[in-house]
Coordinates of C-alpha atoms and ligand atoms in Angstrom, one line a residue:
M61 CA 33.5 -5.0 -24.6
F62 CA 30.7 -3.0 -26.2
N63 CA 29.8 -1.5 -22.9
L64 CA 33.4 -0.5 -22.1
F65 CA 33.6 1.3 -25.4
K66 CA 30.3 3.0 -24.7
L67 CA 31.5 4.1 -21.3
F68 CA 34.7 5.5 -22.9
V69 CA 32.6 7.5 -25.3
I70 CA 30.3 8.8 -22.6
V71 CA 33.2 9.8 -20.3
I72 CA 34.9 11.7 -23.1
I73 CA 31.7 13.5 -24.2
G74 CA 30.7 14.0 -20.6
S75 CA 33.9 15.9 -19.9
A76 CA 33.1 18.5 -22.6
A77 CA 31.7 21.7 -21.2
S78 CA 28.9 21.8 -23.7
W79 CA 27.7 18.3 -23.0
A80 CA 24.0 18.1 -22.2
E81 CA 22.8 15.0 -20.4
D82 CA 19.8 14.9 -22.6
D83 CA 22.0 14.3 -25.6
Q84 CA 23.2 10.9 -24.4
G85 CA 20.2 9.5 -26.4
I86 CA 22.0 10.1 -29.7
L87 CA 24.6 7.5 -28.8
S88 CA 22.2 4.7 -29.0
F89 CA 18.6 3.7 -28.1
D90 CA 20.0 2.0 -25.0
R91 CA 21.8 4.7 -23.1
S92 CA 22.7 2.5 -20.1
V93 CA 26.2 1.5 -19.1
S94 CA 27.3 -1.4 -17.0
F95 CA 29.8 -0.2 -14.4
T96 CA 29.9 -3.3 -12.3
E97 CA 29.0 -6.8 -13.5
N98 CA 26.6 -7.7 -10.7
F99 CA 24.7 -4.4 -10.8
E100 CA 21.9 -3.2 -13.1
P101 CA 23.3 -0.9 -15.9
V102 CA 22.6 2.8 -15.4
I103 CA 22.2 5.8 -17.6
P104 CA 25.1 8.0 -16.5
R105 CA 24.0 11.4 -15.2
L106 CA 27.3 12.8 -13.9
Q107 CA 26.4 16.4 -13.5
Q108 CA 23.1 15.6 -11.9
D109 CA 24.8 13.2 -9.4
Q110 CA 27.4 15.9 -8.6
A111 CA 24.8 18.6 -8.0
V112 CA 22.8 16.4 -5.7
A113 CA 25.8 15.3 -3.8
E114 CA 26.6 18.9 -3.1
K115 CA 23.0 19.7 -2.1
L116 CA 23.1 16.8 0.4
A117 CA 26.5 17.8 1.8
L118 CA 25.1 21.3 2.5
L119 CA 22.1 19.9 4.2
H120 CA 24.3 17.6 6.3
A121 CA 26.5 20.6 7.3
R122 CA 23.4 22.4 8.5
T123 CA 21.7 19.5 10.4
G124 CA 24.8 17.5 11.5
R125 CA 23.1 14.2 10.9
R126 CA 22.0 11.9 8.1
P127 CA 18.5 12.4 6.7
N128 CA 15.6 10.4 7.9
I129 CA 13.6 8.2 5.5
L130 CA 9.8 7.5 5.7
W131 CA 8.2 5.1 3.3
L132 CA 4.4 5.0 3.1
V133 CA 3.2 1.8 1.4
V134 CA -0.5 1.3 0.8
D135 CA -1.7 -2.3 0.1
D136 CA -3.3 -2.7 -3.4
M137 CA -4.1 1.0 -4.0
G138 CA -4.7 1.6 -7.7
Y139 CA -2.7 4.0 -9.8
G140 CA -5.9 6.0 -10.4
D141 CA -7.1 6.2 -6.8
P142 CA -5.4 9.4 -5.6
G143 CA -6.8 12.7 -6.9
C144 CA -3.3 13.7 -8.2
Y145 CA -3.3 10.6 -10.4
G146 CA -6.8 11.3 -11.9
G147 CA -9.0 9.7 -9.2
G148 CA -9.9 11.4 -6.0
T149 CA -13.3 13.0 -6.2
L150 CA -13.9 11.5 -9.6
A151 CA -13.4 8.0 -8.2
G152 CA -15.5 8.7 -5.1
A153 CA -12.8 9.4 -2.5
S154 CA -11.0 12.7 -2.4
T155 CA -7.3 12.6 -1.2
P156 CA -6.3 16.1 -0.2
H157 CA -3.3 15.1 1.8
I158 CA -1.8 12.8 -0.8
D159 CA -2.5 15.5 -3.4
R160 CA -0.7 18.0 -1.3
L161 CA 2.3 15.7 -1.0
A162 CA 2.5 15.4 -4.8
A163 CA 2.1 19.2 -5.2
G164 CA 4.9 19.8 -2.8
G165 CA 7.3 17.3 -4.4
L166 CA 7.8 14.9 -7.3
K167 CA 5.0 12.9 -8.8
L168 CA 6.2 9.9 -10.8
T169 CA 4.0 8.7 -13.6
S170 CA 6.1 5.6 -14.5
C171 CA 6.7 4.1 -11.1
Y172 CA 6.7 0.3 -11.0
A173 CA 6.0 -2.3 -8.4
Q174 CA 5.9 -6.1 -8.7
Q175 CA 2.5 -7.5 -9.5
T176 CA 1.7 -8.8 -5.9
C177 CA 2.4 -8.0 -2.3
T178 CA 5.3 -10.3 -1.1
P179 CA 7.4 -9.8 -4.3
T180 CA 7.3 -6.0 -4.0
R181 CA 7.8 -5.9 -0.2
S182 CA 10.8 -8.2 -0.4
A183 CA 12.3 -6.5 -3.5
I184 CA 12.4 -3.0 -2.0
L185 CA 14.2 -4.4 1.1
T186 CA 16.7 -6.5 -0.8
G187 CA 17.3 -4.4 -3.9
R188 CA 16.8 -7.7 -5.9
L189 CA 14.0 -9.1 -8.0
P190 CA 11.8 -11.7 -6.3
V191 CA 12.9 -14.4 -8.7
R192 CA 16.5 -13.9 -7.4
T193 CA 15.5 -14.1 -3.7
G194 CA 12.9 -16.8 -4.2
L195 CA 10.1 -14.6 -2.8
T196 CA 8.1 -14.9 -6.0
R197 CA 4.6 -14.8 -4.7
P198 CA 2.6 -14.1 -1.5
I199 CA 3.3 -16.6 1.3
L200 CA 0.0 -18.0 2.3
A201 CA -1.3 -20.2 5.1
G202 CA 0.0 -23.7 4.9
D203 CA 2.9 -22.9 2.6
K204 CA 6.0 -24.9 3.5
I205 CA 9.1 -22.9 2.7
T206 CA 12.2 -25.1 2.3
I207 CA 14.8 -22.5 3.1
N208 CA 14.7 -19.1 4.8
P209 CA 15.3 -16.7 1.9
W210 CA 16.6 -14.0 4.3
T211 CA 19.5 -16.1 5.5
D212 CA 21.9 -15.0 2.8
E213 CA 20.2 -11.7 1.8
V214 CA 21.6 -8.4 3.0
S215 CA 18.5 -6.4 4.0
L216 CA 18.2 -2.7 3.8
P217 CA 17.2 -2.3 7.5
K218 CA 20.3 -4.2 8.5
L219 CA 22.6 -2.0 6.3
L220 CA 20.9 1.1 7.7
S221 CA 21.1 -0.1 11.3
D222 CA 24.8 -0.8 10.8
A223 CA 25.1 2.8 9.5
G224 CA 23.6 4.2 12.7
Y225 CA 20.0 4.4 11.8
F226 CA 17.0 3.3 13.9
T227 CA 14.8 1.1 11.8
L228 CA 11.1 0.5 12.3
L229 CA 8.5 -1.3 10.3
T230 CA 4.8 -0.6 11.2
G231 CA 1.9 -2.5 9.8
K232 CA 1.6 -5.3 7.2
W233 CA 4.7 -7.4 6.7
H234 CA 3.7 -10.4 4.5
V235 CA 7.2 -11.6 3.9
G236 CA 7.1 -14.6 6.3
E237 CA 5.9 -14.9 9.9
S238 CA 7.9 -17.7 11.2
E239 CA 10.9 -17.1 13.4
G240 CA 13.9 -16.0 11.3
M241 CA 11.6 -14.3 8.7
R242 CA 9.9 -11.6 10.8
P243 CA 10.9 -8.0 10.3
H244 CA 12.9 -7.8 13.6
D245 CA 14.7 -11.0 12.6
V246 CA 15.8 -9.6 9.2
G247 CA 17.2 -6.3 10.3
F248 CA 14.5 -4.0 11.7
D249 CA 15.2 -2.7 15.2
E250 CA 11.5 -2.7 15.9
Y251 CA 8.3 -4.1 14.4
Y252 CA 4.7 -3.2 15.3
G253 CA 2.0 -4.7 13.1
Y254 CA 0.3 -7.7 11.5
Y255 CA 2.1 -10.3 9.5
P256 CA -0.5 -11.1 6.9
A257 CA -3.0 -9.2 4.7
Q258 CA -6.3 -8.0 6.0
K259 CA -8.4 -10.6 4.3
E260 CA -6.3 -13.5 5.6
I261 CA -7.0 -12.2 9.1
S262 CA -10.7 -11.2 8.8
Q263 CA -11.8 -14.4 7.0
R264 CA -12.0 -16.1 10.4
V265 CA -14.4 -13.6 11.8
D266 CA -16.3 -12.5 8.7
V267 CA -19.5 -14.5 8.9
R268 CA -21.2 -12.7 6.0
R269 CA -18.5 -13.5 3.5
F270 CA -17.1 -16.8 4.8
P271 CA -20.0 -18.5 6.6
G272 CA -18.7 -21.9 5.5
L273 CA -15.6 -21.3 7.6
V274 CA -16.8 -19.2 10.5
L275 CA -19.9 -21.2 11.3
N276 CA -18.3 -24.6 11.0
P277 CA -16.2 -25.3 14.2
E278 CA -14.5 -28.4 12.7
R279 CA -13.3 -26.5 9.6
L280 CA -12.4 -23.5 11.6
A281 CA -10.2 -25.6 13.9
A282 CA -8.5 -27.1 10.8
F283 CA -8.0 -23.7 9.4
E284 CA -6.6 -22.3 12.7
A285 CA -4.0 -25.0 12.7
V286 CA -2.3 -23.5 9.6
G287 CA -4.0 -20.0 9.7
P288 CA -2.0 -16.8 9.5
A289 CA -1.3 -14.8 12.7
D290 CA -4.1 -12.5 13.8
H291 CA -2.5 -10.7 16.7
L292 CA -1.0 -7.3 16.7
T293 CA 2.7 -8.1 17.2
H294 CA 5.4 -5.9 18.8
G295 CA 8.9 -7.2 18.3
F296 CA 12.4 -6.0 18.9
K297 CA 15.6 -7.1 17.2
G298 CA 17.4 -9.6 19.5
G299 CA 14.7 -9.1 22.1
E300 CA 11.1 -9.9 22.9
T301 CA 8.2 -10.5 20.6
K302 CA 4.9 -9.7 22.2
E303 CA 1.5 -10.7 21.0
L304 CA -0.9 -7.8 21.7
Q305 CA -4.6 -7.6 20.8
Q306 CA -6.2 -10.2 18.6
I307 CA -8.5 -9.4 15.8
R308 CA -11.8 -10.9 17.0
S309 CA -14.3 -9.2 14.8
I310 CA -14.6 -7.3 11.5
E311 CA -14.9 -4.2 13.7
D312 CA -11.5 -4.8 15.1
M313 CA -10.1 -5.2 11.6
G314 CA -11.7 -1.9 10.6
K315 CA -9.8 -0.2 13.5
A316 CA -6.4 -1.7 12.8
D317 CA -5.0 1.1 10.6
Q318 CA -5.9 3.7 13.2
V319 CA -4.0 1.8 15.8
L320 CA -1.0 1.5 13.5
A321 CA -1.1 5.1 12.4
D322 CA -1.3 6.3 16.1
F323 CA 1.8 4.2 16.8
T324 CA 3.8 5.6 13.9
V325 CA 2.9 9.1 14.8
K326 CA 4.0 8.6 18.3
R327 CA 7.3 6.9 17.2
L328 CA 8.0 9.6 14.6
Q329 CA 7.7 12.2 17.4
E330 CA 10.0 10.2 19.7
L331 CA 12.6 9.3 17.0
A332 CA 12.7 12.9 15.8
S333 CA 14.1 14.0 19.2
G334 CA 16.4 10.9 19.5
D335 CA 20.1 10.8 18.7
K336 CA 19.8 8.6 15.6
P337 CA 18.5 9.2 12.1
F338 CA 15.5 6.9 11.4
F339 CA 14.2 4.7 8.7
V340 CA 10.4 4.1 9.1
E341 CA 8.4 1.9 6.7
H342 CA 4.7 2.3 7.4
C343 CA 2.7 -0.4 5.7
F344 CA -1.0 0.2 5.7
M345 CA -3.4 -2.8 6.1
K346 CA -5.9 -1.0 3.9
V347 CA -6.9 -0.8 1.1
H348 CA -6.4 -4.6 0.5
C349 CA -9.8 -6.4 0.6
D350 CA -11.7 -6.9 2.7
N351 CA -12.1 -3.3 3.9
F352 CA -14.1 -2.6 7.0
A353 CA -14.6 1.0 7.9
H354 CA -13.4 2.5 11.1
P355 CA -16.4 4.2 12.7
D356 CA -14.7 7.6 12.4
Y357 CA -14.3 7.2 8.7
A358 CA -17.5 5.3 7.7
G359 CA -19.4 7.1 5.0
K360 CA -16.8 9.9 4.9
S361 CA -15.8 9.4 1.3
E362 CA -17.9 10.7 -1.5
A363 CA -18.8 7.2 -2.6
K364 CA -19.5 5.9 0.9
Y365 CA -18.4 2.4 -0.1
P366 CA -16.0 0.6 2.3
Y367 CA -13.1 0.7 -0.2
K368 CA -13.5 4.4 -0.8
D369 CA -13.8 5.1 3.0
A370 CA -10.6 3.1 3.3
V371 CA -8.9 5.4 0.7
H372 CA -10.1 8.4 2.7
E373 CA -8.7 7.0 5.9
V374 CA -5.3 6.3 4.3
D375 CA -5.3 9.9 3.2
V376 CA -6.0 11.2 6.7
H377 CA -3.2 9.1 8.1
V378 CA -0.8 10.4 5.4
G379 CA -1.7 13.9 6.7
S380 CA -1.0 12.9 10.3
F381 CA 2.5 11.6 9.5
L382 CA 3.4 14.8 7.7
K383 CA 2.1 16.8 10.5
A384 CA 4.1 14.7 13.0
L385 CA 7.3 15.3 11.0
D386 CA 6.6 19.0 10.8
D387 CA 5.6 19.5 14.4
S388 CA 8.8 17.6 15.4
G389 CA 10.9 19.9 13.3
V390 CA 12.3 17.2 11.0
L391 CA 10.3 17.8 7.8
E392 CA 13.3 19.3 6.1
N393 CA 15.5 16.4 7.0
T394 CA 13.2 13.6 5.9
L395 CA 12.6 12.0 2.6
V396 CA 9.0 10.8 2.4
F397 CA 8.0 8.4 -0.3
F398 CA 4.4 7.4 -0.9
T399 CA 3.4 4.4 -3.0
S400 CA 1.4 1.2 -3.4
D401 CA 2.7 -2.4 -3.5
N402 CA 0.8 -3.4 -6.6
G403 CA -2.2 -2.5 -8.7
P404 CA -5.8 -2.8 -7.6
Q405 CA -7.2 -6.2 -6.9
M406 CA -10.0 -6.2 -9.4
D407 CA -11.0 -9.8 -8.4
G408 CA -12.4 -8.2 -5.2
W409 CA -14.6 -5.5 -6.9
P410 CA -16.3 -3.4 -5.7
D411 CA -13.9 -3.7 -2.8
A412 CA -11.2 -2.6 -5.3
G413 CA -9.3 0.4 -6.5
Y414 CA -9.1 2.1 -9.9
T415 CA -6.5 2.0 -12.6
P416 CA -6.8 3.6 -16.0
F417 CA -4.6 0.9 -17.4
R418 CA -5.1 -2.6 -18.7
G419 CA -5.1 -5.5 -16.2
A420 CA -4.8 -5.3 -12.4
K421 CA -3.0 -6.9 -9.5
G422 CA -1.6 -10.3 -10.5
T423 CA -0.7 -9.3 -14.0
T424 CA 2.2 -7.7 -15.7
W425 CA 0.0 -5.4 -17.7
E426 CA 0.4 -1.7 -16.6
G427 CA -2.7 -2.1 -14.4
G428 CA -0.9 -4.6 -12.2
V429 CA 2.4 -2.9 -11.9
R430 CA 2.2 0.8 -12.5
V431 CA 1.6 2.5 -9.1
P432 CA 1.5 5.9 -7.6
G433 CA 5.0 7.1 -6.5
I434 CA 5.4 10.5 -4.8
A435 CA 8.7 11.7 -3.4
Y436 CA 8.4 14.6 -1.0
W437 CA 11.2 16.4 0.8
K438 CA 10.6 20.0 1.9
G439 CA 13.5 22.1 0.7
M440 CA 15.2 19.3 -1.1
I441 CA 12.7 18.4 -3.8
S442 CA 11.2 21.3 -5.7
P443 CA 7.4 21.5 -5.6
N444 CA 5.2 20.7 -8.6
R445 CA 7.6 18.3 -10.3
T446 CA 6.1 15.5 -12.5
S447 CA 8.3 13.0 -14.3
D448 CA 7.6 10.1 -16.6
G449 CA 11.2 8.8 -16.1
L450 CA 11.3 5.1 -15.2
F451 CA 11.4 4.3 -11.5
D452 CA 11.3 0.8 -10.1
L453 CA 10.4 0.6 -6.4
M454 CA 13.5 -1.4 -5.9
D455 CA 15.3 1.9 -6.6
L456 CA 14.2 3.0 -3.1
F457 CA 16.9 0.6 -1.8
G458 CA 19.6 2.5 -3.7
V459 CA 18.3 5.9 -2.6
A460 CA 18.3 4.8 1.0
L461 CA 21.8 3.5 0.8
N462 CA 22.9 6.8 -0.7
L463 CA 21.2 9.0 1.9
A464 CA 22.7 6.8 4.7
G465 CA 26.1 7.0 3.2
V466 CA 26.3 3.2 2.8
S467 CA 28.7 2.1 0.0
S468 CA 27.5 -0.5 -2.4
D469 CA 30.7 -2.5 -1.7
K470 CA 28.9 -3.6 1.5
L471 CA 26.8 -5.8 -0.9
P472 CA 28.1 -9.3 -1.8
A473 CA 29.8 -9.7 -5.2
D474 CA 28.2 -13.1 -5.8
K475 CA 24.7 -11.7 -6.0
Y476 CA 23.1 -9.6 -8.8
Y477 CA 21.5 -6.3 -7.7
D478 CA 18.6 -4.9 -9.7
F479 CA 18.1 -1.6 -7.9
I480 CA 19.5 1.7 -9.2
D481 CA 20.5 4.6 -7.0
Q482 CA 18.0 7.2 -8.2
T483 CA 18.8 9.8 -5.5
S484 CA 19.8 12.4 -8.1
F485 CA 16.6 11.7 -10.2
L486 CA 14.5 12.5 -7.2
L487 CA 16.4 15.4 -5.7
A488 CA 17.8 17.4 -8.7
D489 CA 15.8 20.2 -10.1
G490 CA 14.6 18.7 -13.4
G491 CA 16.3 15.5 -12.4
Q492 CA 16.1 12.6 -14.9
S493 CA 15.9 8.9 -14.4
K494 CA 19.0 6.8 -14.5
R495 CA 17.0 3.7 -15.3
E496 CA 16.8 2.5 -18.9
A497 CA 14.6 -0.6 -18.4
V498 CA 12.1 -2.1 -16.1
Y499 CA 11.6 -5.9 -16.2
F500 CA 8.4 -7.6 -15.4
W501 CA 8.2 -11.1 -13.8
W502 CA 5.3 -13.3 -12.9
G503 CA 6.6 -15.9 -10.4
T504 CA 9.6 -17.4 -12.3
E505 CA 8.4 -16.4 -15.7
L506 CA 10.0 -13.4 -17.4
M507 CA 7.1 -11.6 -19.0
A508 CA 7.9 -8.2 -20.3
C509 CA 10.2 -5.2 -20.4
R510 CA 9.7 -1.5 -20.6
M511 CA 12.2 0.9 -22.2
K512 CA 11.3 4.6 -22.7
E513 CA 7.7 4.6 -23.9
Y514 CA 7.9 1.1 -25.2
K515 CA 6.9 -2.2 -23.7
V516 CA 7.4 -5.6 -25.1
H517 CA 5.6 -8.7 -23.8
V518 CA 6.9 -12.2 -24.4
K519 CA 4.3 -13.8 -22.1
I520 CA 1.0 -12.4 -20.9
V521 CA -1.5 -12.9 -18.1
M522 CA -5.0 -13.2 -19.6
A523 CA -8.1 -12.8 -17.4
E524 CA -10.5 -15.6 -18.6
A525 CA -13.5 -13.6 -17.3
P526 CA -13.9 -9.8 -17.0
H527 CA -11.7 -8.4 -14.2
M528 CA -10.7 -11.8 -12.9
H529 CA -6.9 -11.3 -13.2
I530 CA -6.0 -13.7 -10.4
D531 CA -8.6 -16.3 -9.8
L532 CA -9.6 -16.9 -13.4
A533 CA -6.5 -16.1 -15.3
T534 CA -3.9 -17.9 -17.3
V535 CA -0.3 -17.2 -18.3
R536 CA 0.2 -17.6 -22.0
D537 CA 2.9 -17.4 -24.5
V538 CA 2.6 -14.8 -27.3
G539 CA 2.4 -16.0 -30.9
L540 CA 5.0 -15.5 -33.6
A541 CA 6.1 -12.1 -32.5
P542 CA 6.2 -10.4 -29.0
W543 CA 3.4 -8.0 -28.2
F544 CA 4.9 -4.6 -28.6
F545 CA 3.2 -1.4 -27.4
N546 CA 3.9 2.3 -27.5
L547 CA 2.6 3.4 -24.1
Y548 CA 2.5 7.1 -25.1
L549 CA 0.2 6.3 -28.1
D550 CA -1.7 3.6 -26.2
P551 CA -1.4 3.6 -22.4
K552 CA -3.9 0.8 -22.2
E553 CA -1.8 -1.7 -24.2
E554 CA -4.6 -2.6 -26.6
M555 CA -3.1 -1.7 -30.0
T556 CA 0.2 -3.3 -30.7
V557 CA 2.5 -1.3 -32.9
G558 CA 4.0 -4.6 -34.0
H559 CA 7.4 -5.5 -35.2
R560 CA 6.7 -4.2 -38.7
L561 CA 5.6 -0.7 -37.6
D562 CA 8.3 0.2 -35.2
P563 CA 12.1 0.0 -35.5
W564 CA 12.8 -0.4 -31.7
M565 CA 11.3 -3.8 -30.9
A566 CA 14.5 -5.7 -31.6
T567 CA 16.3 -3.3 -29.2
V568 CA 13.8 -3.8 -26.4
S569 CA 13.6 -7.6 -27.0
G570 CA 17.4 -7.6 -26.9
K571 CA 17.4 -5.9 -23.5
L572 CA 15.0 -8.5 -22.2
K573 CA 17.4 -11.3 -23.4
A574 CA 20.4 -9.6 -21.8
H575 CA 18.4 -9.5 -18.6
G576 CA 17.6 -13.2 -18.8
A577 CA 21.3 -13.9 -19.3
T578 CA 22.1 -12.4 -15.9
F579 CA 20.5 -15.5 -14.4
K580 CA 23.0 -17.8 -15.9
R581 CA 25.8 -16.1 -14.1
Y582 CA 23.8 -15.4 -10.9
P583 CA 21.3 -18.3 -10.5
P584 CA 17.9 -17.7 -8.9
K585 CA 17.1 -19.0 -5.5
N586 CA 14.3 -21.6 -5.0
I587 CA 12.7 -21.5 -1.6
G588 CA 9.9 -23.9 -2.4
L589 CA 7.2 -21.3 -3.1
Ligands
LIG298 CA1 -0.7 -5.8 -2.2

């Protein structure tokens, strides 16, 4: 009832000529409106939406086809690794191509992932939080999943394929490697990559780090029985799945990203001249530990450490993809989004990235979940934009549906959707975010919520030894009051502003409770993870 009233007020005010979208904040601290019960409430930006719809219509009239979408997802890259996010040369690996991408488009400073790989990768393809789909943590060797979570999910590649797109995933998948859960089983037309993370593959052949496994035939055989796939795989929807080269050495592992990048470059060139728009998700194997340098990139970073050489290599490939789009004449009809699937894995240091924030991968501190997010689209996104507006990587799902012209009524009404269509935020000159809150989960635990510059924690992940955020960490309840931080005053979440010092904690805590309540109406799925 309250929301309906609020919607009424906003519509009335919104129709006045003098209405400025910035002024919505005066209505209440929480500006979001629930338009449909099973969708995340949004901050209405009517003029912004309209302006961008017109901009897209003009582009469509010029090109005669829907825009292409290219996602570049790095594994475990820290917020502070790219130069444009404060790292680069300072952190021992300059990133000129990534920096150029940011300078040519929109750099997001409050872009959020889930705190580990599988949750992020599944969330961006389903538009739903991992706790809803059951994909709450990385699927590891030996895991027995009780039901295939994809069976009743409507995946983004399926929706885009149905809308006339060609859909390809290159690289790391990590959302299930058994039949029925592979990329080409869940909607992608084509898949070319490795199912697991680098370390899961290389541990079988890395005698220096895992001698107890590699040098013990009996243990190795037992491991192989449940071990993750180690072949490059090429699969087609409804067609063949071919196993190509096996990773037989750490040298092979070091070369994997070059093989994948060459493939994506070739496919981008082919798809650009094809008769369909395309959606390509390129998922790097690097910079997840353990990083082994490709001989062409060894020692090429300023730091000359394997991790830093891996950052350098990723940057080179980003440059190659942009060049391929440009040379093929589709740069002006392709949205490129660059990001990382979670914060740096500090447990693996020094084979780990850099974040200026507290915590790291595996935690719901900013260090675990705040990631680089760059939207680039020549001619459609103005250069040199930076925004601190909230963006959850799940919002990429909504942006892709918008660009492909897929209506949200294609999505089932009995499921709750957490994404927000942020197309107008990304594309409008001075565009503002339509997201009022980001929710942070750790497995099936609801941990925290960010609204504006505030973040409230009701549970926390505490490293029990310095930088051990996964392998020596515990999840704890907070005490009498939630831990409440003002991220503008204290980006590192070290000094709580406390419930007595700030008037907004009750509002942010209330938002968290309202979010929790959505699970009563739309129960989460348990897949046995
Ligand atoms: Ca990851």
